Amino acid sequence: GENVEQHPSTLSVQEGDSAVIKCTYSDSASNYFPWYKQELGKRPQLIIDIRSNVGEKKDQRIAVTLNKTAKHFSLHITETQPEDSAVYFCAASIGAAGNKLTFGGGTRVLVKP
Amino acid sequence: SAVISQKPSRDICQRGTSLTIQCQVDSQVTMMFWYRQQPGQSLTLIATANQGSEATYESGFVIDKFPISRPNLTFSTLTVSNMSPEDSSIYLCSVPGRTRGAEAFFGQGTRLTVV
């Protein structure tokens, strides 16, 4: 089955700096790659996603890139703010209705003011 | 996104007992999913709840331990049976997004502590 590796497990950045989280996946059939943000005690919230027919997607301060050949994708957060502090999860799935998701291990991001 | 109501939000249970978690969605969905999030860990898919047929379980999860019901297209339950402290986790239901289908949205989760 699919295996998703996520790095780093923790990331501390200064407010205003950029944060980058990287994930690799094993199943070349995976075609949908969402990113979730989970604040303490809350449910995971979808923040951005990308499909395999796209190499990059941006939404304000966050962007995701996908390299299908290398089977890796990354989340980029620019101009980080304290409210960006949370745990971020990448995931991968197959198929249009594929929210049978395989998650990465998570990255705890701390933005220091 | 769909409105997902999950109950209870938290519970403390004695070992050896069972707890049934409910997930109600405000619209019909073909598939519902149950995930487990152990303390400080990532999310792991337990099973896919299929309406009108048995749930499909992932490796490492069995029906006797995690029986699932899916009586209609808006509701599902997950039971955690014969609980032990190792079952202490957050259990989350998930449904597809309305517009594009591939996104997964989560209920608020059930924080289970087994003592």
CSV table of C-alpha atoms in Angstrom, one decimal:
chain,number,residue,atom,x,y,z
A,1,GLY,CA,0.0,0.0,0.0
A,2,GLU,CA,0.9,3.7,-0.1
A,3,ASN,CA,3.5,5.0,2.3
A,4,VAL,CA,4.0,8.7,3.0
A,5,GLU,CA,7.1,10.1,4.6
A,6,GLN,CA,7.1,13.7,6.0
A,7,HIS,CA,10.0,15.8,7.1
A,8,PRO,CA,10.9,17.5,9.3
A,9,SER,CA,9.0,16.3,12.3
A,10,THR,CA,9.4,19.7,14.0
A,11,LEU,CA,10.2,23.1,12.6
A,12,SER,CA,10.9,26.3,14.4
A,13,VAL,CA,10.9,29.6,12.5
A,14,GLN,CA,11.1,33.2,13.2
A,15,GLU,CA,8.0,35.2,12.5
A,16,GLY,CA,8.2,36.5,8.9
A,17,ASP,CA,10.5,33.8,7.7
A,18,SER,CA,9.4,31.0,5.4
A,19,ALA,CA,8.6,27.4,6.3
A,20,VAL,CA,9.0,24.4,4.1
A,21,ILE,CA,7.7,20.9,4.7
A,22,LYS,CA,8.5,18.0,2.4
A,23,CYS,CA,6.7,14.7,1.8
A,24,THR,CA,7.5,11.7,-0.4
A,25,TYR,CA,5.1,9.0,-1.4
A,26,SER,CA,5.6,5.5,-2.7
A,27,ASP,CA,2.6,4.6,-4.9
A,28,SER,CA,3.0,6.2,-8.4
A,29,ALA,CA,-0.8,5.8,-8.8
A,30,SER,CA,-1.5,8.4,-6.2
A,31,ASN,CA,-3.0,11.5,-7.8
A,32,TYR,CA,-4.3,13.7,-5.0
A,33,PHE,CA,-2.2,15.4,-2.4
A,34,PRO,CA,-3.8,17.5,0.3
A,35,TRP,CA,-2.3,19.3,3.2
A,36,TYR,CA,-4.0,19.6,6.6
A,37,LYS,CA,-3.4,22.0,9.5
A,38,GLN,CA,-4.3,20.7,13.0
A,39,GLU,CA,-4.4,23.1,15.9
A,40,LEU,CA,-4.2,21.7,19.4
A,41,GLY,CA,-7.4,20.0,20.3
A,42,LYS,CA,-9.1,20.6,17.0
A,43,ARG,CA,-9.9,18.6,13.9
A,44,PRO,CA,-7.6,18.6,10.9
A,45,GLN,CA,-8.5,21.4,8.4
A,46,LEU,CA,-7.8,21.2,4.7
A,47,ILE,CA,-5.6,24.2,3.8
A,48,ILE,CA,-4.5,23.4,0.3
A,49,ASP,CA,-4.4,20.5,-2.1
A,50,ILE,CA,-2.9,19.6,-5.5
A,51,ARG,CA,-3.7,17.0,-8.1
A,52,SER,CA,-1.2,15.1,-10.2
A,53,ASN,CA,-1.9,17.1,-13.4
A,54,VAL,CA,-0.6,20.3,-11.7
A,55,GLY,CA,3.0,21.1,-10.7
A,56,GLU,CA,2.3,24.0,-8.4
A,57,LYS,CA,-0.6,25.7,-6.7
A,58,LYS,CA,-0.7,28.8,-4.6
A,59,ASP,CA,-3.2,30.3,-2.2
A,60,GLN,CA,-2.1,33.6,-0.6
A,61,ARG,CA,0.9,32.8,1.7
A,62,ILE,CA,0.8,29.0,1.1
A,63,ALA,CA,1.9,27.1,-1.9
A,64,VAL,CA,2.3,23.4,-2.7
A,65,THR,CA,4.6,21.9,-5.4
A,66,LEU,CA,4.5,18.4,-6.8
A,67,ASN,CA,7.2,16.4,-8.6
A,68,LYS,CA,5.5,13.3,-9.9
A,69,THR,CA,8.7,11.9,-11.3
A,70,ALA,CA,10.5,12.0,-8.0
A,71,LYS,CA,7.2,11.3,-6.0
A,72,HIS,CA,7.6,14.2,-3.7
A,73,PHE,CA,5.6,17.2,-2.8
A,74,SER,CA,6.2,20.2,-0.6
A,75,LEU,CA,4.3,22.8,1.4
A,76,HIS,CA,5.7,26.4,1.5
A,77,ILE,CA,4.5,29.0,3.9
A,78,THR,CA,5.8,32.5,3.4
A,79,GLU,CA,5.8,35.4,5.8
A,80,THR,CA,4.9,33.1,8.7
A,81,GLN,CA,2.8,34.4,11.5
A,82,PRO,CA,2.3,33.1,15.1
A,83,GLU,CA,-1.2,31.8,14.1
A,84,ASP,CA,0.6,29.5,11.6
A,85,SER,CA,1.8,27.5,14.6
A,86,ALA,CA,0.2,24.1,14.4
A,87,VAL,CA,0.8,20.5,13.3
A,88,TYR,CA,0.7,20.1,9.5
A,89,PHE,CA,0.0,16.8,7.8
A,90,CYS,CA,0.5,15.8,4.2
A,91,ALA,CA,-1.5,13.0,2.6
A,92,ALA,CA,-1.9,11.1,-0.6
A,93,SER,CA,-4.7,9.2,-2.2
A,94,ILE,CA,-5.8,7.6,-5.4
A,95,GLY,CA,-8.9,8.3,-7.4
A,96,ALA,CA,-11.4,11.1,-7.8
A,97,ALA,CA,-13.4,10.1,-4.7
A,98,GLY,CA,-10.2,9.0,-3.0
A,99,ASN,CA,-10.3,10.4,0.4
A,100,LYS,CA,-9.0,7.1,1.6
A,101,LEU,CA,-6.0,9.1,2.7
A,102,THR,CA,-2.6,7.9,3.7
A,103,PHE,CA,-1.1,10.5,6.0
A,104,GLY,CA,2.5,11.6,6.6
A,105,GLY,CA,3.8,11.6,10.2
A,106,GLY,CA,3.2,15.3,10.7
A,107,THR,CA,5.3,18.4,11.3
A,108,ARG,CA,5.0,20.5,14.4
A,109,VAL,CA,5.6,24.1,13.3
A,110,LEU,CA,6.4,26.8,15.9
A,111,VAL,CA,6.5,30.4,14.7
A,112,LYS,CA,8.4,32.5,17.2
A,113,PRO,CA,7.3,36.2,17.5
B,1,SER,CA,-17.9,21.6,3.0
B,2,ALA,CA,-20.4,19.2,4.7
B,3,VAL,CA,-21.4,19.8,8.2
B,4,ILE,CA,-20.3,16.8,10.2
B,5,SER,CA,-21.5,16.2,13.8
B,6,GLN,CA,-19.6,13.6,15.8
B,7,LYS,CA,-20.7,12.4,19.3
B,8,PRO,CA,-19.5,12.1,22.0
B,9,SER,CA,-16.8,14.7,21.8
B,10,ARG,CA,-14.9,12.9,24.6
B,11,ASP,CA,-15.3,10.1,27.0
B,12,ILE,CA,-13.5,8.3,29.8
B,13,CYS,CA,-14.2,4.5,29.8
B,14,GLN,CA,-13.3,1.5,31.9
B,15,ARG,CA,-11.2,-1.1,30.3
B,16,GLY,CA,-13.2,-4.1,29.0
B,17,THR,CA,-16.2,-1.9,28.0
B,18,SER,CA,-17.3,-0.7,24.6
B,19,LEU,CA,-18.0,2.8,23.3
B,20,THR,CA,-20.1,3.7,20.2
B,21,ILE,CA,-19.2,6.9,18.4
B,22,GLN,CA,-21.8,8.5,16.1
B,23,CYS,CA,-21.1,10.5,12.9
B,24,GLN,CA,-24.0,12.5,11.3
B,25,VAL,CA,-23.6,14.4,8.1
B,26,ASP,CA,-26.0,17.1,6.8
B,27,SER,CA,-26.0,15.7,3.3
B,28,GLN,CA,-25.9,12.3,1.6
B,29,VAL,CA,-22.5,10.9,1.0
B,30,THR,CA,-21.5,7.7,-0.7
B,31,MET,CA,-18.5,7.0,1.5
B,32,MET,CA,-17.7,7.7,5.1
B,33,PHE,CA,-14.3,7.0,6.7
B,34,TRP,CA,-13.1,6.4,10.2
B,35,TYR,CA,-9.6,7.4,11.3
B,36,ARG,CA,-7.7,6.9,14.5
B,37,GLN,CA,-5.2,9.4,15.8
B,38,GLN,CA,-3.1,8.1,18.7
B,39,PRO,CA,-1.7,10.7,21.1
B,40,GLY,CA,0.9,12.9,19.4
B,41,GLN,CA,0.6,10.8,16.2
B,42,SER,CA,-0.7,11.0,12.7
B,43,LEU,CA,-4.0,9.8,11.4
B,44,THR,CA,-4.5,6.2,10.4
B,45,LEU,CA,-7.5,4.9,8.4
B,46,ILE,CA,-9.4,2.3,10.3
B,47,ALA,CA,-12.1,1.5,7.7
B,48,THR,CA,-14.4,2.7,5.0
B,49,ALA,CA,-18.1,2.6,5.9
B,50,ASN,CA,-20.2,1.5,3.0
B,51,GLN,CA,-23.9,2.0,2.9
B,52,GLY,CA,-25.8,-1.3,2.5
B,53,SER,CA,-22.7,-3.5,2.8
B,54,GLU,CA,-20.0,-4.4,5.3
B,55,ALA,CA,-17.3,-2.0,6.1
B,56,THR,CA,-13.9,-2.4,4.5
B,57,TYR,CA,-11.1,-2.6,7.0
B,58,GLU,CA,-7.5,-1.6,6.7
B,59,SER,CA,-4.6,-3.8,7.6
B,60,GLY,CA,-4.4,-4.1,11.4
B,61,PHE,CA,-8.0,-3.4,12.1
B,62,VAL,CA,-10.7,-6.0,12.4
B,63,ILE,CA,-14.5,-6.0,12.6
B,64,ASP,CA,-14.7,-7.7,16.0
B,65,LYS,CA,-12.7,-4.9,17.6
B,66,PHE,CA,-14.1,-2.0,15.5
B,67,PRO,CA,-17.6,-2.9,14.3
B,68,ILE,CA,-19.1,-0.2,12.0
B,69,SER,CA,-22.7,0.5,11.0
B,70,ARG,CA,-23.9,2.5,8.0
B,71,PRO,CA,-27.7,2.4,8.0
B,72,ASN,CA,-28.1,5.3,5.5
B,73,LEU,CA,-26.2,7.8,3.5
B,74,THR,CA,-25.9,10.4,6.3
B,75,PHE,CA,-25.0,8.4,9.4
B,76,SER,CA,-22.4,5.9,10.6
B,77,THR,CA,-21.3,4.5,13.9
B,78,LEU,CA,-17.9,3.1,15.0
B,79,THR,CA,-17.8,0.9,18.1
B,80,VAL,CA,-14.5,0.4,20.0
B,81,SER,CA,-15.0,-2.9,21.7
B,82,ASN,CA,-13.4,-4.5,24.7
B,83,MET,CA,-11.3,-1.5,25.3
B,84,SER,CA,-7.8,-1.3,26.7
B,85,PRO,CA,-5.7,1.7,27.5
B,86,GLU,CA,-4.0,1.2,24.1
B,87,ASP,CA,-7.3,2.3,22.5
B,88,SER,CA,-6.9,5.7,24.0
B,89,SER,CA,-7.0,7.9,20.9
B,90,ILE,CA,-8.9,10.5,19.0
B,91,TYR,CA,-11.4,8.9,16.6
B,92,LEU,CA,-12.5,10.9,13.6
B,93,CYS,CA,-15.0,10.4,10.9
B,94,SER,CA,-14.4,11.8,7.5
B,95,VAL,CA,-16.6,12.5,4.4
B,96,PRO,CA,-15.9,13.7,0.9
B,97,GLY,CA,-16.3,17.4,-0.1
B,98,ARG,CA,-19.5,18.4,-1.9
B,99,THR,CA,-18.1,20.1,-4.8
B,100,ARG,CA,-15.0,18.3,-6.0
B,101,GLY,CA,-15.3,15.1,-4.2
B,102,ALA,CA,-11.7,14.3,-3.6
B,103,GLU,CA,-11.3,16.5,-0.5
B,104,ALA,CA,-11.8,14.9,2.9
B,105,PHE,CA,-13.4,16.8,5.7
B,106,PHE,CA,-13.4,15.7,9.3
B,107,GLY,CA,-15.7,15.6,12.2
B,108,GLN,CA,-14.5,17.3,15.4
B,109,GLY,CA,-13.3,13.9,16.7
B,110,THR,CA,-14.0,11.8,19.8
B,111,ARG,CA,-11.3,11.9,22.4
B,112,LEU,CA,-11.3,8.5,24.1
B,113,THR,CA,-9.4,7.8,27.3
B,114,VAL,CA,-9.5,4.2,28.6
B,115,VAL,CA,-8.6,3.7,32.3
